[in-house]
Structures are given as structure tokens and as C-alpha cells.
GROMACS .gro file of C-alpha atoms in nm:
model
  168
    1UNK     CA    1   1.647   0.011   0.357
    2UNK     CA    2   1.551   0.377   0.220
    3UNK     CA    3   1.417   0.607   0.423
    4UNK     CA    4   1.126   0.912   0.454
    5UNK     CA    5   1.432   1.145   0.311
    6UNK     CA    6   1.524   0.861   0.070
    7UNK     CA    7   1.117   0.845  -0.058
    8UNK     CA    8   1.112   1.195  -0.050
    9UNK     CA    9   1.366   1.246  -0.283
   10UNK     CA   10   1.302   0.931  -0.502
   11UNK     CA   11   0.996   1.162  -0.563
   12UNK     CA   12   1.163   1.468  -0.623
   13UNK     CA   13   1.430   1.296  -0.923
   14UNK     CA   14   1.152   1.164  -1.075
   15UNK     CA   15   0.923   1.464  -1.058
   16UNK     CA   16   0.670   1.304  -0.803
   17UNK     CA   17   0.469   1.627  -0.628
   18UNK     CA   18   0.416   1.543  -0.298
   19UNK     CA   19   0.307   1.701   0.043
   20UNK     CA   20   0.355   1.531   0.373
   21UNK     CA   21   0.155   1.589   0.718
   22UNK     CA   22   0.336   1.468   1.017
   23UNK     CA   23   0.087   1.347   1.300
   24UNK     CA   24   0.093   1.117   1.589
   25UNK     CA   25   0.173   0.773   1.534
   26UNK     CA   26  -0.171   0.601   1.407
   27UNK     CA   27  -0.214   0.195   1.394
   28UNK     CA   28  -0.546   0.150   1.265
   29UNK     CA   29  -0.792   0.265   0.965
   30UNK     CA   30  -1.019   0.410   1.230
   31UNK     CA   31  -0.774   0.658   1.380
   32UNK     CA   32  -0.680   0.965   1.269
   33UNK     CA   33  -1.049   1.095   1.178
   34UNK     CA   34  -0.857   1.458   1.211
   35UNK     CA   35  -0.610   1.360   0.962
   36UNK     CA   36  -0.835   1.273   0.744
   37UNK     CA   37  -1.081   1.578   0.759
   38UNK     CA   38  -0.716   1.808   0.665
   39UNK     CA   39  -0.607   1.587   0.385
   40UNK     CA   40  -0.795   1.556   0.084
   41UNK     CA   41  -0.850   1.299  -0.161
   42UNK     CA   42  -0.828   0.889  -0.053
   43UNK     CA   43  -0.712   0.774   0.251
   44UNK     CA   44  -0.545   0.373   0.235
   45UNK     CA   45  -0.546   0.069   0.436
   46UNK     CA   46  -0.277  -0.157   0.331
   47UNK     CA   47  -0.257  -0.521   0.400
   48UNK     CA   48   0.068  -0.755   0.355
   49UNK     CA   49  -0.042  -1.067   0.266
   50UNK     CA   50   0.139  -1.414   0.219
   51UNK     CA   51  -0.031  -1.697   0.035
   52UNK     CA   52  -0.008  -2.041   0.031
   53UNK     CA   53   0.285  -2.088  -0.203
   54UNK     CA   54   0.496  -1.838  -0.051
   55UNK     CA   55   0.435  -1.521  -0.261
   56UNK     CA   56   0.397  -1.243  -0.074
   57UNK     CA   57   0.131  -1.005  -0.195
   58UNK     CA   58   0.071  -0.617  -0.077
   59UNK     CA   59  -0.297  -0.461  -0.125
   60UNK     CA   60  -0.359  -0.088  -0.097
   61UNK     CA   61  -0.738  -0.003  -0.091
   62UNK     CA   62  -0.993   0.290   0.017
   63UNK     CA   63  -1.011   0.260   0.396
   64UNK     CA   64  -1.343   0.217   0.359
   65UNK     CA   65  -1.322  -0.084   0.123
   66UNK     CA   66  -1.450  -0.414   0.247
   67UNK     CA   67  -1.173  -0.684   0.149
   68UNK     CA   68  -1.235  -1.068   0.179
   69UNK     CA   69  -0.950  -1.254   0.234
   70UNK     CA   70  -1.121  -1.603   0.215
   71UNK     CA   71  -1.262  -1.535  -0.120
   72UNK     CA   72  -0.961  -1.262  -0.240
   73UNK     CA   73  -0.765  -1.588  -0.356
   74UNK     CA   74  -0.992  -1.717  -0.641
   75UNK     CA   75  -0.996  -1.330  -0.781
   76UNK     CA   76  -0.616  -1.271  -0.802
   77UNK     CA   77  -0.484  -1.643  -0.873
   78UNK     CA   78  -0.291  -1.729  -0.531
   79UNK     CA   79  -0.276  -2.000  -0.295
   80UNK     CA   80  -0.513  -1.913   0.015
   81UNK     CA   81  -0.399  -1.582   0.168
   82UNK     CA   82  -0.294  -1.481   0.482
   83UNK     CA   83  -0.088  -1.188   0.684
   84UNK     CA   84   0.282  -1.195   0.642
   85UNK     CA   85   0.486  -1.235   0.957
   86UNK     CA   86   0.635  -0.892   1.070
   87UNK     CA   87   1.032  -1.020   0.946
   88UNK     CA   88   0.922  -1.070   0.619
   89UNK     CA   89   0.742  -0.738   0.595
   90UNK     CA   90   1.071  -0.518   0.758
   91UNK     CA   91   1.293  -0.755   0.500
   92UNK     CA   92   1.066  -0.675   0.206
   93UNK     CA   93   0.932  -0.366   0.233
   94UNK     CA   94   1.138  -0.207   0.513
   95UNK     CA   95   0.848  -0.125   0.736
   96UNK     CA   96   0.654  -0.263   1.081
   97UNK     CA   97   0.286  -0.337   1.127
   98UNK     CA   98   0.107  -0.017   1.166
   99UNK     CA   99   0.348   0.142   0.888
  100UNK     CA  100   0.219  -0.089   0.588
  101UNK     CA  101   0.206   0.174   0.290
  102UNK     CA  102   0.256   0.144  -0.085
  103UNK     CA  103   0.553   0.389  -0.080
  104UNK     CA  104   0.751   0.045   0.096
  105UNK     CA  105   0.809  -0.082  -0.246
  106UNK     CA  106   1.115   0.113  -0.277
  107UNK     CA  107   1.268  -0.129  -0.087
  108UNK     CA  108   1.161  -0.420  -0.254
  109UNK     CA  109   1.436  -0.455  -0.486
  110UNK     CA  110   1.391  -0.821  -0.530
  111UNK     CA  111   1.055  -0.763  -0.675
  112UNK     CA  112   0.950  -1.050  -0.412
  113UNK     CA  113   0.607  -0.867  -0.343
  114UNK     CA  114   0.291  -0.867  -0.627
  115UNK     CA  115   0.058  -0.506  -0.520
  116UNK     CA  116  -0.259  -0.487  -0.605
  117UNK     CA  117  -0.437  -0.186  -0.612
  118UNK     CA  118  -0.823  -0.130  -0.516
  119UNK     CA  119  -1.019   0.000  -0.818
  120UNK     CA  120  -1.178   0.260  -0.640
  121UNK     CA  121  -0.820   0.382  -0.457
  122UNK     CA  122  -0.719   0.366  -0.857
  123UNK     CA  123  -0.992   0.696  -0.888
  124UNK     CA  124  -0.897   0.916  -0.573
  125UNK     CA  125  -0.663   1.172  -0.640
  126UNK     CA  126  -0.493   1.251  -0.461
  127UNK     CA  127  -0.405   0.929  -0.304
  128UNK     CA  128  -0.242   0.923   0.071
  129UNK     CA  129  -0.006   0.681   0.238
  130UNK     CA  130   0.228   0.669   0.506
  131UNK     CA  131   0.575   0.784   0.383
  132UNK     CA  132   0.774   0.433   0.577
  133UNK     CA  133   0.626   0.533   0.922
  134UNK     CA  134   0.301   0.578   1.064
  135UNK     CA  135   0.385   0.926   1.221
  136UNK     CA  136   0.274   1.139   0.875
  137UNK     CA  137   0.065   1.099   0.567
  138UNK     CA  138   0.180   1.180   0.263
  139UNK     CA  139  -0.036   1.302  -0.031
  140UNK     CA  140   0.033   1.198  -0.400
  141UNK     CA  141  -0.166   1.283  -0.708
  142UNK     CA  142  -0.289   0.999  -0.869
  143UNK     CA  143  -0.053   1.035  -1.194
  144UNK     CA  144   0.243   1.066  -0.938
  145UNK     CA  145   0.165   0.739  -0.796
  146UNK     CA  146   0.162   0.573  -1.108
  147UNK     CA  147   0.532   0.757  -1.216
  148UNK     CA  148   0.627   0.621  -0.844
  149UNK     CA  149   0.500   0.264  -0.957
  150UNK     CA  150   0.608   0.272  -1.302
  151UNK     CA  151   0.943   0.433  -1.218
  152UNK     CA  152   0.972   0.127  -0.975
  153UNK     CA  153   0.924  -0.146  -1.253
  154UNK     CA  154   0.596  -0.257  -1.026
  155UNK     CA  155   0.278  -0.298  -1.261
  156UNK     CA  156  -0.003  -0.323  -1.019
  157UNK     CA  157  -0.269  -0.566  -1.067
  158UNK     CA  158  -0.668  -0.356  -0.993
  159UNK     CA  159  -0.925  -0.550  -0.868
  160UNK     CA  160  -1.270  -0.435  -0.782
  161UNK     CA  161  -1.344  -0.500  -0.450
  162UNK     CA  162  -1.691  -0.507  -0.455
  163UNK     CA  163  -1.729  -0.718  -0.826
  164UNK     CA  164  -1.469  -0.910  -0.659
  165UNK     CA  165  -1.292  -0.908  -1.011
  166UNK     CA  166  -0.967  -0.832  -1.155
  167UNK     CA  167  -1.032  -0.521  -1.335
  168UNK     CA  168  -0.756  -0.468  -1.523
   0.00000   0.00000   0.00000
């Protein structure tokens, strides 16, 4: 599994500006309100998901961003969603609860995880996740998160949270 040095320099070959804050640990979208106030731009939940049939799914949205699970299904074409069990998540993405980020699928070499990415997340810039662990944010512009994804081979499926639609 790669590493916060590993991400960081992933970045750095493929010319991915980045700028990290280190912090206490934080678990939840409604800690950190400090963290937030010195960090600009969109701050992420991220939810790892398995459905019905076994694919596992990863959604990064705006904190903020009301998701529903029971209807999420019908919008993105999966069997009925629900959290992924903690091995999966450390096997797929190399990270625990509390450290669920984007930035994980560098170690999904398998491809085994679909992301989808929250419409209005797809606006912010910059964009901030945890770098593999909970204890710092890391700030990306929104063109470096889309080298990170493309450089990745990941095409993210955006869905509008609020429409409830796929929107691209």
C-alpha cells in the first residue's frame, strides 16, 4: 500500500501542486471547524460503499452535501448500497474508517472500486482530502485532481446530489 510520501510524490511526477496541513486526527465531517476556516476551497466527506452485487463504490462530496443512500442506487445503476466492511476498505484503498479520502485510489490497482464525484465538489477549487490518514488535509486545485484521476485511469462518474441525477 502507498503511503502520504508515496501520494506526495505521485503528485509531484505528475505535476500535481499540492499543500498539506497536518492537524489532529479528525473522524467526522463536523470536526475540524478550525481546519476548515485555514484551508480554502471545498472540504469532502467520503463514503465507501458496497452494493448489492458486490461492487464496491467510493463517493467524495461537499461536506455539506446531503446524500441518500436508499434512493443513491436508482441514480448510479447499483444493487442497493451499503458501507463496506473496514477489510475491504484497508485491502482496496489502503485506508481505515475515519481516513476515507479520494487520494486512496492509488492503491486500488485492481480498479475494484467505481468513484463518484459530487457535482458541486466537481466546482470547488481547490478541493481538500485527507492525504491516507486523518491527521492532515491536503489541498488540490481542481485541475490537479482531475491529472490525479486521469493519471490513475479512474473516470469518475458526477452526480448531482440534490437533482439526484447523473450529471455527466
Amino acid at each position: 500500500m502507498k503511503t502520504r510520501a508515496d501520494l506526495f510524490a505521485f503528485f509531484d511526477a505528475h505535476g500535481v501542486a499540492h499543500s498539506t496541513l497536518d492537524h489532529p486526527p479528525v473522524f467526522r465531517v463536523e470536526e475540524g471547524l478550525e481546519i476548515k476556516a485555514a484551508m480554502p476551497g471545498g472540504h469532502t466527506k467520503n463514503l465507501f460503499l458496497k452494493d448489492a452485487r458486490g461492487q464496491l463504490w467510493l463517493i467524495s462530496a461537499l461536506g455539506e452535501t446531503v446524500i441518500d443512500l436508499k434512493r443513491l442506487h436508482h441514480v448510479i445503476g447499483s444493487g442497493r448500497l451499503s458501507f463496506g466492511p473496514e477489510a475491504l476498505m484497508v485491502e482496496t484503498l489502503g485506508v481505515r474508517p475515519g481516513s476515507v479520502t479520494a487520494f486512496g485510489l492509488i492503491n486500488d490497482t485492481e480498479h475494484r472500486v467505481r468513484f463518484v464525484l459530487d457535482a458541486a465538489l466537481a466546482k470547488a477549487d481547490p478541493v481538500n482530502f485527507h492525504p491516507l490518514g486523518n491527521d492532515a488535509t491536503t489541498a488540490v486545485s481542481q485541475a490537479g485532481l482531475r491529472a490525479f484521476l486521469a493519471a490513475l485511469g479512474v473516470e469518475p462518474m458526477i452526480v448531482d446530489f440534490e437533482a439526484m441525477v447523473v450529471a455527466s
